[in-house]
């Protein structure tokens, strides 16, 4: 990140006139200024650099620039976007919508690399972006020195200029998703199928294929399963993450991000998401052995930090023939794969804690 960018991030103050010009209503991202204030204000588009503007276009129509029909391919001959999704399908309203994993302060958050036990690496912003290309977009990493990466970073850095003086990035609320109350039972794909028919099918279609806009080479309503949906190895391929996103944002035409009374019932969010994740989607088998491998900076094997709802093997924890806790993938898992897929998750969380303690880790 350049010195100029850092000065902008921490020193930019908007005038009263500029702030007034950003006021909005309805679903315009500017309408969320009232939600984010006083810690954050969505920055004035007039201040966006050409690089950031290009990055916003890539963010909005990622397949157009980096998908199979773009003519841009990785060194292995595969497209950078393996499905047809765009960054904006998850980070809604061009990365500014509260509770839809907005990127408004991501440039500041990742200015200090954040360790990920899943990848066993400290992730800066380029690494984090490439994680989405590999997992959510089921594709390949884009070169970190490419214009595409530089433009995407420029757009994310532009969003971060909205952090107001005197506040830290942690003080900007609505950065992730609202968490639905946990279920004591397993989520039900069968019940979720009925909810999908009632509330989701009209936008995402009977077969989950979504509504594609040929003119913009992007989804109006994204595919929810099948080859053009997100990968199982993505965060959205895990029930807890995906259910929180659905709970916070869907149905799109019924939920007001500023009004929690418009959210669906928590158990409905769990069940309809279980239905979506029960259906086929892209998966790269190399993630079975590569994810949560190695040992973190704290000396704890990453396998003992594995997300309880990461349902692709090797599921953890495991037990050896004598019933002792183990992380050896040659031993059988302590819980069936179906429980890692649909829950309940508290018993797995408790077992991982017990396994860490029994193996001498805290």
XYZ file of C-alpha atoms in Angstrom:
362
model
C 0.000 0.000 0.000
C 1.460 3.382 -0.979
C 2.253 6.222 1.440
C -0.236 8.313 -0.489
C -2.944 5.708 0.089
C -2.197 5.568 3.797
C -2.434 9.344 4.037
C -5.803 9.206 2.265
C -7.056 6.342 4.416
C -6.350 8.020 7.687
C -6.477 11.688 6.793
C -9.434 12.229 4.476
C -12.236 14.347 5.918
C -15.402 14.998 3.937
C -16.977 18.429 3.895
C -20.570 18.893 5.005
C -21.537 19.585 1.410
C -19.954 16.359 0.180
C -21.623 14.354 2.947
C -24.977 15.884 2.060
C -24.458 14.998 -1.584
C -24.031 11.353 -0.596
C -27.420 11.128 1.123
C -29.707 8.618 -0.561
C -32.699 6.346 -0.166
C -33.982 2.929 -1.126
C -31.323 0.402 -2.121
C -28.759 2.969 -3.319
C -25.547 2.202 -1.414
C -25.384 5.862 -0.404
C -28.475 5.243 1.721
C -26.345 3.202 4.084
C -24.361 6.237 5.184
C -26.864 6.741 7.989
C -26.220 3.164 9.088
C -22.435 3.407 9.009
C -22.069 6.913 10.450
C -20.279 8.267 12.368
C -17.422 5.772 11.945
C -17.727 5.429 8.185
C -19.210 7.254 5.200
C -19.331 5.800 1.694
C -16.839 7.945 -0.234
C -17.816 10.313 -3.023
C -17.648 8.518 -6.409
C -16.222 11.702 -7.905
C -13.033 11.000 -5.948
C -12.553 7.553 -7.512
C -9.361 7.121 -9.545
C -9.404 5.559 -13.049
C -7.800 2.420 -11.593
C -10.460 2.180 -8.866
C -13.211 2.685 -11.458
C -11.780 -0.195 -13.496
C -11.607 -2.262 -10.331
C -15.251 -1.573 -9.610
C -16.156 -2.826 -13.101
C -14.154 -6.019 -12.539
C -15.801 -6.396 -9.140
C -19.248 -6.042 -10.703
C -18.740 -8.192 -13.829
C -15.818 -10.437 -12.918
C -16.656 -13.141 -15.456
C -16.639 -10.637 -18.308
C -13.000 -9.772 -17.610
C -11.595 -13.044 -16.283
C -14.021 -15.846 -17.137
C -13.812 -18.588 -19.776
C -15.026 -16.290 -22.572
C -12.701 -13.398 -21.735
C -9.616 -14.809 -23.436
C -7.650 -14.362 -20.190
C -6.305 -17.588 -18.748
C -3.900 -18.675 -16.029
C -0.587 -20.328 -16.865
C -2.230 -23.740 -16.504
C -4.710 -22.856 -19.257
C -7.695 -22.542 -16.936
C -9.835 -19.396 -16.608
C -9.349 -17.190 -13.570
C -13.107 -17.430 -12.952
C -14.196 -21.056 -13.175
C -17.915 -20.427 -12.682
C -19.833 -17.316 -13.769
C -20.001 -15.452 -10.486
C -18.737 -11.965 -9.726
C -17.250 -10.512 -6.559
C -20.434 -8.475 -6.152
C -22.654 -11.558 -5.913
C -21.514 -12.038 -2.317
C -20.161 -8.572 -1.472
C -23.404 -6.891 -2.448
C -23.955 -3.320 -3.646
C -20.393 -3.228 -4.974
C -19.026 -4.203 -1.585
C -20.877 -1.565 0.464
C -24.009 -3.292 1.778
C -24.059 -3.778 5.566
C -24.208 -7.404 6.714
C -23.385 -8.638 3.190
C -19.657 -8.966 3.948
C -18.894 -5.394 2.820
C -15.321 -4.456 1.895
C -15.506 -0.903 3.167
C -12.494 -1.270 5.472
C -10.826 -4.394 4.046
C -7.783 -2.441 2.828
C -7.120 -1.260 6.372
C -7.867 -4.628 7.964
C -5.447 -6.464 5.650
C -2.743 -3.785 5.771
C -1.512 -6.022 8.594
C -1.558 -9.611 7.248
C -4.042 -11.866 9.045
C -3.073 -15.492 9.719
C -5.443 -18.070 8.243
C -5.297 -21.594 9.668
C -7.128 -22.849 6.582
C -4.371 -21.737 4.203
C -1.575 -21.762 6.815
C -0.460 -18.327 5.667
C -0.686 -14.727 6.803
C -3.032 -13.165 4.268
C -2.598 -9.649 2.949
C -5.142 -8.103 0.598
C -3.843 -9.718 -2.645
C -3.740 -13.150 -0.993
C -7.261 -12.630 0.372
C -8.560 -11.605 -3.056
C -6.929 -14.620 -4.675
C -8.529 -16.863 -2.083
C -11.891 -15.735 -3.434
C -10.789 -16.400 -7.013
C -9.750 -19.956 -6.123
C -12.681 -20.794 -3.880
C -15.778 -18.640 -4.355
C -15.107 -18.149 -8.070
C -13.841 -21.744 -8.443
C -10.960 -20.493 -10.576
C -7.287 -19.632 -10.434
C -5.206 -16.985 -8.684
C -4.628 -13.821 -10.706
C -1.024 -12.551 -10.830
C -0.379 -10.149 -7.973
C 1.425 -7.758 -10.340
C -1.371 -7.793 -12.927
C -3.471 -4.745 -13.787
C -6.554 -6.691 -12.680
C -5.170 -7.111 -9.184
C -3.939 -3.516 -9.032
C -7.350 -2.244 -10.111
C -9.264 -4.411 -7.638
C -6.988 -3.244 -4.828
C -7.418 0.368 -5.944
C -11.201 -0.016 -5.650
C -11.025 -1.645 -2.206
C -8.599 1.074 -1.064
C -11.016 3.706 -2.373
C -13.809 2.240 -0.253
C -11.550 2.404 2.788
C -11.182 6.167 2.447
C -14.629 6.347 4.021
C -13.250 5.545 7.469
C -13.707 8.725 9.468
C -10.955 10.408 11.521
C -10.836 9.215 15.117
C -12.244 5.740 14.425
C -10.636 2.339 13.922
C -11.779 -0.099 11.276
C -13.117 -2.411 13.993
C -15.643 0.277 14.950
C -17.435 0.084 11.595
C -20.463 -2.099 12.271
C -22.210 -4.377 9.777
C -18.944 -5.633 8.274
C -19.837 -9.293 8.253
C -23.243 -10.940 8.660
C -25.873 -11.326 11.341
C -25.655 -14.765 12.922
C -28.894 -16.754 13.167
C -29.558 -18.443 16.489
C -27.898 -21.865 16.544
C -29.999 -24.974 16.033
C -29.942 -27.799 18.555
C -30.937 -30.157 15.737
C -29.460 -30.852 12.344
C -30.546 -28.455 9.610
C -33.077 -30.081 7.266
C -32.480 -29.981 3.489
C -35.947 -31.498 2.973
C -37.661 -28.686 4.838
C -35.341 -26.230 3.131
C -36.464 -27.412 -0.301
C -40.000 -26.222 0.465
C -38.708 -22.858 1.694
C -36.682 -22.502 -1.501
C -39.768 -23.101 -3.613
C -41.797 -20.568 -1.642
C -39.260 -17.753 -1.282
C -36.239 -18.216 -3.555
C -37.299 -19.920 -6.788
C -38.836 -16.800 -8.340
C -35.387 -15.168 -8.557
C -32.936 -18.062 -8.616
C -35.089 -20.403 -10.754
C -36.353 -23.929 -10.201
C -32.986 -25.452 -11.091
C -30.951 -22.902 -9.121
C -29.344 -21.574 -12.308
C -30.137 -17.918 -11.568
C -30.802 -15.148 -14.078
C -27.906 -14.245 -16.357
C -27.462 -10.818 -18.003
C -25.757 -11.346 -21.342
C -25.282 -7.615 -21.916
C -23.189 -7.226 -18.752
C -21.823 -10.786 -18.572
C -22.970 -11.151 -15.005
C -25.789 -12.628 -12.957
C -28.727 -10.493 -11.968
C -29.600 -13.323 -9.559
C -26.698 -15.758 -9.125
C -26.690 -19.494 -9.580
C -27.020 -21.222 -6.212
C -25.793 -24.664 -7.196
C -24.292 -26.351 -10.220
C -21.181 -25.520 -12.218
C -21.750 -21.751 -12.123
C -22.171 -21.469 -8.360
C -19.562 -20.973 -5.644
C -17.199 -23.753 -4.674
C -17.724 -26.143 -1.784
C -14.247 -25.147 -0.588
C -15.325 -21.498 -0.206
C -16.522 -20.023 3.058
C -19.979 -19.962 1.491
C -19.646 -23.721 1.049
C -19.957 -24.091 4.831
C -23.362 -24.055 6.467
C -22.657 -21.586 9.276
C -21.201 -18.985 6.916
C -23.797 -19.410 4.194
C -26.770 -19.514 6.577
C -25.650 -16.232 8.147
C -25.469 -14.646 4.693
C -28.927 -15.930 3.752
C -30.357 -14.852 7.107
C -28.921 -11.355 6.728
C -29.823 -10.711 3.100
C -32.500 -12.985 1.648
C -35.000 -12.889 0.080
C -33.379 -9.862 -1.516
C -36.652 -8.073 -2.169
C -37.952 -8.648 1.369
C -34.961 -7.809 3.582
C -34.082 -4.282 4.607
C -30.466 -4.304 5.801
C -31.316 -1.537 8.266
C -34.330 -3.306 9.796
C -33.714 -6.650 11.561
C -37.472 -7.247 11.865
C -37.505 -8.040 8.130
C -35.212 -11.080 8.526
C -36.557 -14.596 7.992
C -36.826 -16.973 10.936
C -33.441 -18.363 11.957
C -34.471 -21.996 11.491
C -35.729 -21.195 7.986
C -32.335 -19.720 7.112
C -30.554 -22.840 8.392
C -32.840 -25.220 6.528
C -32.967 -23.471 3.164
C -29.185 -23.108 3.236
C -28.835 -26.804 4.066
C -30.890 -27.526 0.963
C -28.636 -25.360 -1.209
C -25.471 -26.990 0.119
C -26.894 -30.471 -0.379
C -26.727 -29.905 -4.139
C -23.695 -30.238 -6.463
C -21.198 -27.398 -6.850
C -17.566 -26.958 -7.934
C -14.877 -28.574 -5.829
C -11.123 -28.914 -6.238
C -9.980 -32.083 -4.440
C -6.580 -30.621 -3.636
C -8.277 -28.691 -0.835
C -8.915 -31.979 0.993
C -5.258 -32.345 1.928
C -4.058 -28.745 1.645
C -6.639 -26.997 3.823
C -5.845 -26.796 7.554
C -2.522 -28.528 6.991
C 0.658 -27.620 8.862
C 1.153 -25.852 12.166
C 0.198 -22.260 12.987
C 2.436 -19.600 14.550
C 1.123 -20.594 17.992
C 2.446 -24.139 17.566
C -1.035 -25.694 17.333
C -1.731 -27.968 14.344
C -4.140 -26.191 12.038
C -6.215 -29.380 11.821
C -7.321 -28.700 15.400
C -8.729 -25.339 14.250
C -10.616 -26.759 11.315
C -14.046 -25.219 10.757
C -16.598 -27.637 12.181
C -18.803 -27.219 9.091
C -16.045 -27.838 6.533
C -17.657 -31.024 5.289
C -15.080 -32.104 2.729
C -12.641 -34.631 4.163
C -10.533 -34.742 6.174
C -13.113 -33.898 8.829
C -11.764 -33.372 12.337
C -11.294 -34.392 15.089
C -10.580 -38.117 14.732
C -10.030 -41.035 17.083
C -7.568 -43.898 16.909
C -8.355 -47.582 17.530
C -7.964 -47.071 21.283
C -10.442 -44.174 21.294
C -7.803 -41.487 21.814
C -8.119 -38.124 20.067
C -6.135 -37.844 16.848
C -5.602 -35.601 13.820
C -4.213 -38.445 11.722
C -6.411 -38.724 8.590
C -5.826 -42.466 8.636
C -8.068 -42.650 11.695
C -11.867 -42.423 11.448
C -13.658 -39.139 12.189
C -15.434 -38.775 15.484
C -18.558 -37.445 13.745
C -20.240 -38.429 10.481
C -19.758 -36.194 7.475
C -23.493 -35.413 7.540
C -23.063 -33.739 10.935
C -20.210 -31.605 9.595
C -22.569 -30.622 6.764
C -25.787 -29.938 8.670
C -24.976 -29.890 12.386
C -25.641 -29.718 15.202
C -22.192 -28.177 15.532
C -21.736 -27.624 19.255
C -20.740 -31.256 19.924
C -18.027 -30.986 17.256
C -16.817 -27.672 18.687
C -16.622 -29.254 22.158
C -14.791 -32.293 20.777
C -12.167 -30.124 19.071
C -11.567 -28.361 22.380
C -11.203 -31.712 24.139
C -8.858 -32.972 21.421
C -6.622 -29.909 21.721
C -6.404 -30.363 25.483
C -5.798 -34.114 25.282
C -3.022 -33.610 22.726
C -1.339 -30.995 24.882
C -2.536 -27.806 23.160
C -4.562 -24.964 24.581
